[in-house]
Tab-separated table of C-alpha atoms and ligand atoms in Angstrom:
chain	number	residue	atom	x	y	z
K	1	UNK	CA	82.605	102.109	106.852
K	2	UNK	CA	83.450	99.382	104.376
K	3	UNK	CA	86.509	97.588	105.739
K	4	UNK	CA	88.532	95.611	103.225
K	5	UNK	CA	91.375	93.474	104.571
K	6	UNK	CA	93.860	92.217	101.998
K	7	UNK	CA	97.046	90.161	102.222
K	8	UNK	CA	99.698	92.751	101.448
K	9	UNK	CA	100.536	96.262	100.279
K	10	UNK	CA	100.512	95.245	96.603
K	11	UNK	CA	96.901	94.057	96.881
K	12	UNK	CA	95.953	97.274	98.697
K	13	UNK	CA	97.471	99.350	95.868
K	14	UNK	CA	95.673	97.325	93.189
K	15	UNK	CA	92.338	97.596	95.042
K	16	UNK	CA	92.777	101.376	95.315
K	17	UNK	CA	93.743	101.616	91.648
K	18	UNK	CA	90.576	99.694	90.713
K	19	UNK	CA	88.416	102.245	92.549
K	20	UNK	CA	89.993	105.147	90.625
K	21	UNK	CA	89.908	103.251	87.316
K	22	UNK	CA	86.211	102.448	87.735
K	23	UNK	CA	85.439	106.030	88.767
K	24	UNK	CA	87.141	107.436	85.654
K	25	UNK	CA	85.422	104.852	83.435
K	26	UNK	CA	82.035	105.975	84.803
K	27	UNK	CA	82.915	109.662	84.568
K	28	UNK	CA	86.106	110.679	82.712
K	29	UNK	CA	85.702	114.217	84.071
K	30	UNK	CA	85.786	113.057	87.698
K	31	UNK	CA	87.217	115.224	90.446
K	32	UNK	CA	89.811	113.202	92.341
K	33	UNK	CA	91.176	114.034	95.775
K	34	UNK	CA	94.786	112.883	96.068
K	35	UNK	CA	97.236	112.254	98.884
K	36	UNK	CA	100.981	112.130	99.464
K	37	UNK	CA	103.120	110.011	101.793
K	38	UNK	CA	104.673	106.638	101.007
K	39	UNK	CA	101.426	104.639	101.186
K	40	UNK	CA	99.841	105.841	97.887
K	41	UNK	CA	103.046	105.500	95.839
K	42	UNK	CA	102.336	101.899	94.756
K	43	UNK	CA	98.773	102.886	93.798
K	44	UNK	CA	100.136	105.760	91.680
K	45	UNK	CA	102.584	103.376	89.998
K	46	UNK	CA	99.701	101.077	89.126
K	47	UNK	CA	97.662	103.996	87.729
K	48	UNK	CA	100.673	105.083	85.636
K	49	UNK	CA	101.013	101.530	84.294
K	50	UNK	CA	97.299	101.385	83.418
K	51	UNK	CA	97.369	104.863	81.859
K	52	UNK	CA	100.328	103.957	79.665
K	53	UNK	CA	98.587	100.689	78.721
K	54	UNK	CA	95.538	102.723	77.699
K	55	UNK	CA	93.105	101.234	80.222
K	56	UNK	CA	92.501	104.468	82.124
K	57	UNK	CA	92.650	108.114	81.074
K	58	UNK	CA	93.040	111.271	83.152
K	59	UNK	CA	92.729	113.654	80.200
K	60	UNK	CA	89.442	115.117	81.477
K	61	UNK	CA	89.997	114.592	85.205
K	62	UNK	CA	90.606	117.285	87.817
K	63	UNK	CA	92.585	116.687	90.992
K	64	UNK	CA	92.847	118.358	94.387
K	65	UNK	CA	95.561	117.362	96.836
K	66	UNK	CA	94.944	117.234	100.533
K	67	UNK	CA	97.816	119.310	101.809
K	68	UNK	CA	101.137	121.089	101.353
K	69	UNK	CA	103.967	122.320	103.538
K	70	UNK	CA	103.701	126.031	104.223
K	71	UNK	CA	106.920	127.750	103.178
K	72	UNK	CA	107.900	125.439	100.314
K	73	UNK	CA	107.214	126.306	96.689
K	74	UNK	CA	106.340	123.682	94.082
K	75	UNK	CA	109.931	123.408	92.855
K	76	UNK	CA	111.206	122.354	96.259
K	77	UNK	CA	111.925	118.605	96.167
K	78	UNK	CA	110.165	118.076	99.522
K	79	UNK	CA	107.028	119.960	98.501
K	80	UNK	CA	103.928	117.890	97.886
K	81	UNK	CA	103.464	119.589	94.473
K	82	UNK	CA	106.901	118.300	93.462
K	83	UNK	CA	106.047	114.857	94.879
K	84	UNK	CA	102.806	114.679	92.868
K	85	UNK	CA	104.525	115.746	89.640
K	86	UNK	CA	107.266	113.157	90.154
K	87	UNK	CA	105.108	110.309	91.419
K	88	UNK	CA	102.085	110.720	89.148
K	89	UNK	CA	101.333	113.786	87.041
K	90	UNK	CA	104.496	113.748	84.883
K	91	UNK	CA	103.735	110.188	83.780
K	92	UNK	CA	100.033	110.308	82.896
K	93	UNK	CA	97.860	112.111	80.338
K	94	UNK	CA	96.514	114.692	82.801
K	95	UNK	CA	96.391	118.404	81.960
K	96	UNK	CA	98.562	119.938	84.717
K	97	UNK	CA	96.239	122.973	84.775
K	98	UNK	CA	93.589	120.652	86.142
K	99	UNK	CA	95.785	119.571	89.061
K	100	UNK	CA	95.581	121.516	92.306
K	101	UNK	CA	97.837	121.416	95.360
K	102	UNK	CA	97.490	124.038	98.116
K	103	UNK	CA	100.060	126.800	97.422
K	104	UNK	CA	102.852	126.447	99.991
K	105	UNK	CA	104.358	129.737	98.823
K	106	UNK	CA	101.146	131.794	99.025
K	107	UNK	CA	101.745	135.425	100.018
K	108	UNK	CA	98.483	135.348	101.943
K	109	UNK	CA	98.011	131.759	103.157
K	110	UNK	CA	94.732	132.515	104.962
K	111	UNK	CA	93.203	133.856	101.746
K	112	UNK	CA	94.737	130.958	99.763
K	113	UNK	CA	92.864	128.475	101.985
K	114	UNK	CA	89.546	130.191	101.183
K	115	UNK	CA	90.407	130.164	97.477
K	116	UNK	CA	91.233	126.460	97.616
K	117	UNK	CA	87.817	125.711	99.114
K	118	UNK	CA	86.178	127.888	96.465
K	119	UNK	CA	87.963	126.001	93.687
K	120	UNK	CA	86.778	122.659	95.045
K	121	UNK	CA	83.219	123.999	95.180
K	122	UNK	CA	83.493	125.433	91.651
K	123	UNK	CA	84.502	121.946	90.454
K	124	UNK	CA	81.282	120.659	92.083
K	125	UNK	CA	83.120	118.879	94.897
K	126	UNK	CA	85.327	115.815	95.063
K	127	UNK	CA	84.063	112.472	93.734
K	128	UNK	CA	86.674	110.215	95.353
K	129	UNK	CA	89.139	111.344	98.011
K	130	UNK	CA	92.225	109.213	98.631
K	131	UNK	CA	93.681	109.241	102.152
K	132	UNK	CA	96.547	107.760	104.108
K	133	UNK	CA	96.698	107.853	107.890
K	134	UNK	CA	99.394	109.124	110.234
K	135	UNK	CA	100.496	107.010	113.195
K	136	UNK	CA	98.673	109.490	115.452
K	137	UNK	CA	95.476	109.124	113.418
K	138	UNK	CA	95.895	112.278	111.327
K	139	UNK	CA	94.357	112.596	107.862
K	140	UNK	CA	95.829	115.183	105.509
K	141	UNK	CA	97.617	117.310	108.093
K	142	UNK	CA	94.614	117.351	110.429
K	143	UNK	CA	96.420	116.536	113.630
K	144	UNK	CA	94.753	115.329	116.863
K	145	UNK	CA	92.488	118.071	118.293
K	146	UNK	CA	91.517	119.246	114.784
K	147	UNK	CA	87.912	120.366	114.579
K	148	UNK	CA	85.761	117.624	113.107
K	149	UNK	CA	84.019	120.130	110.820
K	150	UNK	CA	87.177	122.122	109.973
K	151	UNK	CA	87.807	123.538	106.492
K	152	UNK	CA	91.039	124.159	104.560
K	153	UNK	CA	93.371	126.130	106.821
K	154	UNK	CA	96.898	126.607	108.113
K	155	UNK	CA	97.738	123.880	110.591
K	156	UNK	CA	100.654	123.347	112.953
K	157	UNK	CA	102.254	119.897	112.779
K	158	UNK	CA	102.767	117.766	115.876
K	159	UNK	CA	106.260	116.730	116.916
K	160	UNK	CA	105.283	113.120	116.086
K	161	UNK	CA	104.440	114.064	112.483
K	162	UNK	CA	107.552	116.216	112.093
K	163	UNK	CA	109.653	113.278	113.354
K	164	UNK	CA	107.848	110.773	111.097
K	165	UNK	CA	108.408	112.954	108.025
K	166	UNK	CA	111.998	113.911	108.914
K	167	UNK	CA	113.156	110.914	106.835
K	168	UNK	CA	112.323	112.869	103.660
K	169	UNK	CA	114.539	115.848	104.624
K	170	UNK	CA	118.352	116.036	104.727
K	171	UNK	CA	119.813	116.561	108.221
K	172	UNK	CA	120.683	120.228	107.562
K	173	UNK	CA	117.568	120.963	105.484
K	174	UNK	CA	114.768	123.284	106.660
K	175	UNK	CA	111.698	121.207	107.589
K	176	UNK	CA	108.454	123.188	107.830
K	177	UNK	CA	106.365	122.954	110.990
K	178	UNK	CA	103.280	124.449	109.345
K	179	UNK	CA	101.044	123.230	106.539
K	180	UNK	CA	97.962	124.100	104.535
K	181	UNK	CA	95.522	121.218	104.723
K	182	UNK	CA	91.974	120.480	103.676
K	183	UNK	CA	89.903	120.344	106.849
K	184	UNK	CA	88.118	117.295	108.171
K	185	UNK	CA	84.838	118.868	107.037
K	186	UNK	CA	86.302	119.352	103.549
K	187	UNK	CA	87.313	115.675	103.435
K	188	UNK	CA	83.905	114.532	104.712
K	189	UNK	CA	82.238	116.468	101.874
K	190	UNK	CA	83.854	114.152	99.275
K	191	UNK	CA	81.228	111.825	97.823
K	192	UNK	CA	83.443	108.805	98.471
K	193	UNK	CA	86.537	108.432	100.634
K	194	UNK	CA	89.168	105.710	100.231
K	195	UNK	CA	91.737	105.369	103.029
K	196	UNK	CA	94.715	103.068	102.514
K	197	UNK	CA	96.865	101.806	105.388
K	198	UNK	CA	99.644	99.256	105.284
K	199	UNK	CA	102.064	97.889	107.843
K	200	UNK	CA	101.919	97.133	111.560
K	201	UNK	CA	103.096	100.630	112.503
K	202	UNK	CA	99.610	101.871	111.474
K	203	UNK	CA	97.714	99.203	113.446
K	204	UNK	CA	97.037	101.352	116.555
K	205	UNK	CA	95.775	104.290	114.480
K	206	UNK	CA	93.609	101.967	112.366
K	207	UNK	CA	92.111	100.386	115.495
K	208	UNK	CA	91.339	103.844	116.943
K	209	UNK	CA	89.817	105.018	113.646
K	210	UNK	CA	87.484	102.034	113.228
K	211	UNK	CA	86.790	100.727	116.722
K	212	UNK	CA	87.501	103.720	118.928
K	213	UNK	CA	85.086	106.552	119.694
K	214	UNK	CA	84.398	109.413	117.294
K	215	UNK	CA	86.893	111.910	118.650
K	216	UNK	CA	89.120	114.786	117.590
K	217	UNK	CA	91.902	112.889	119.400
K	218	UNK	CA	91.878	110.545	116.376
K	219	UNK	CA	90.970	112.724	113.356
K	220	UNK	CA	90.501	109.664	111.106
K	221	UNK	CA	87.646	108.500	113.373
K	222	UNK	CA	85.600	111.259	111.682
K	223	UNK	CA	85.255	108.831	108.767
K	224	UNK	CA	82.763	106.950	110.966
K	225	UNK	CA	80.428	109.830	110.017
K	226	UNK	CA	80.949	109.434	106.265
K	227	UNK	CA	78.292	107.687	104.231
K	228	UNK	CA	80.729	106.022	101.831
K	229	UNK	CA	84.164	105.468	103.362
K	230	UNK	CA	86.193	102.485	102.167
K	231	UNK	CA	89.099	101.507	104.424
K	232	UNK	CA	91.595	99.275	102.628
K	233	UNK	CA	94.113	97.519	104.892
K	234	UNK	CA	96.804	94.903	104.666
K	235	UNK	CA	97.100	92.220	107.366
K	236	UNK	CA	99.670	94.305	109.306
K	237	UNK	CA	97.542	97.453	109.488
K	238	UNK	CA	94.488	95.341	110.434
K	239	UNK	CA	96.349	93.356	113.096
K	240	UNK	CA	94.944	95.224	116.124
K	241	UNK	CA	91.288	95.172	115.064
K	242	UNK	CA	89.107	93.305	117.555
K	243	UNK	CA	86.351	92.320	115.127
K	244	UNK	CA	88.537	91.289	112.215
K	245	UNK	CA	86.573	88.086	111.458
K	246	UNK	CA	83.320	90.059	111.317
K	247	UNK	CA	84.780	92.568	108.827
K	248	UNK	CA	85.989	89.708	106.608
K	249	UNK	CA	82.541	88.094	106.868
K	250	UNK	CA	80.788	91.318	105.795
K	251	UNK	CA	83.101	91.637	102.788
K	252	UNK	CA	82.429	88.021	101.735
K	253	UNK	CA	78.675	88.671	102.016
K	254	UNK	CA	79.130	91.921	100.106
K	255	UNK	CA	80.779	90.032	97.234
K	256	UNK	CA	77.811	87.640	97.133
K	257	UNK	CA	75.396	90.584	97.121
K	258	UNK	CA	77.243	92.174	94.182
K	259	UNK	CA	77.077	88.887	92.236
K	260	UNK	CA	73.364	88.560	93.034
K	261	UNK	CA	72.652	92.144	91.914
K	262	UNK	CA	74.640	91.566	88.706
K	263	UNK	CA	72.544	88.457	87.961
K	264	UNK	CA	69.189	90.286	88.204
O	301	LIG	C1	101.797	112.862	105.872
O	301	LIG	C2	100.638	113.317	104.979
O	301	LIG	C3	99.418	112.438	105.139
O	301	LIG	C4	99.819	110.972	105.081
O	301	LIG	C5	100.736	110.659	106.230
O	301	LIG	C6	101.163	109.197	106.298
O	301	LIG	O1	101.834	113.479	107.106
O	301	LIG	N1	100.267	114.672	105.214
O	301	LIG	O2	98.478	112.747	104.114
O	301	LIG	O3	98.680	110.155	105.137
O	301	LIG	O4	101.910	111.468	106.097
O	301	LIG	O5	102.214	108.971	105.414
O	301	LIG	P1	102.808	107.560	105.027
O	301	LIG	O6	101.894	107.010	103.992
O	301	LIG	O7	104.156	107.880	104.482
O	301	LIG	O8	102.847	106.749	106.258
């Protein structure tokens, strides 16, 4: 894992935006894996700003979102499809037909999960997958005990996740307890993975992901198996890491290596 520790959430968002900007510059037809939650919002705002300034284009890109609430259609304000339209797609030059979010209103959700996997494969897989992390270490909606090689499927949410996400729902509003989520195996198949975490309330999960054992008890620890996972943290999210000075040292050396390679 490449562990990047930055001062604050704004720097994390800019770093993440750089990764997507560079990816699209290299290959305008890239397949991007996207995420919801509050963490990626600042990154999306930065991508919108860059798109409107003409420094990045999504006109040939395809996107696949990690997850969706089962039981909500895309017009529901709490659905992740609605979130993506509002937070990103409505403001950039992407062709909406090239954007994919698991269908929360599928008549046959089991079949819809298989179709979602097939669509990702037909697009030749995901180039860069963006991730956040839940306080219990979940990625997408892969809750603790998720199979480490799992594929897109219907998943029950933990009480912790339901409580964490209750802030988005009105008190009398129906809040789904089920989701469709890419599996951990699906996520690990992405050619590059970028996980963003900000704030001290993520520090325990971040510590478990990076320094704990590889275990289904912390689904994000599966990224230890990925050949190109970049973990981008602010000081708060990094605050419980034991080897923080070592990670900063590696990054400084990495910068020097990049400069050396560029000079050859
Ligand atoms: C939700 C999403 C995850 C996200 C997590 C953390 O449960 N399914 O993809 O990473 O919340 O969200 P936040 O960034 O708001 O802390």
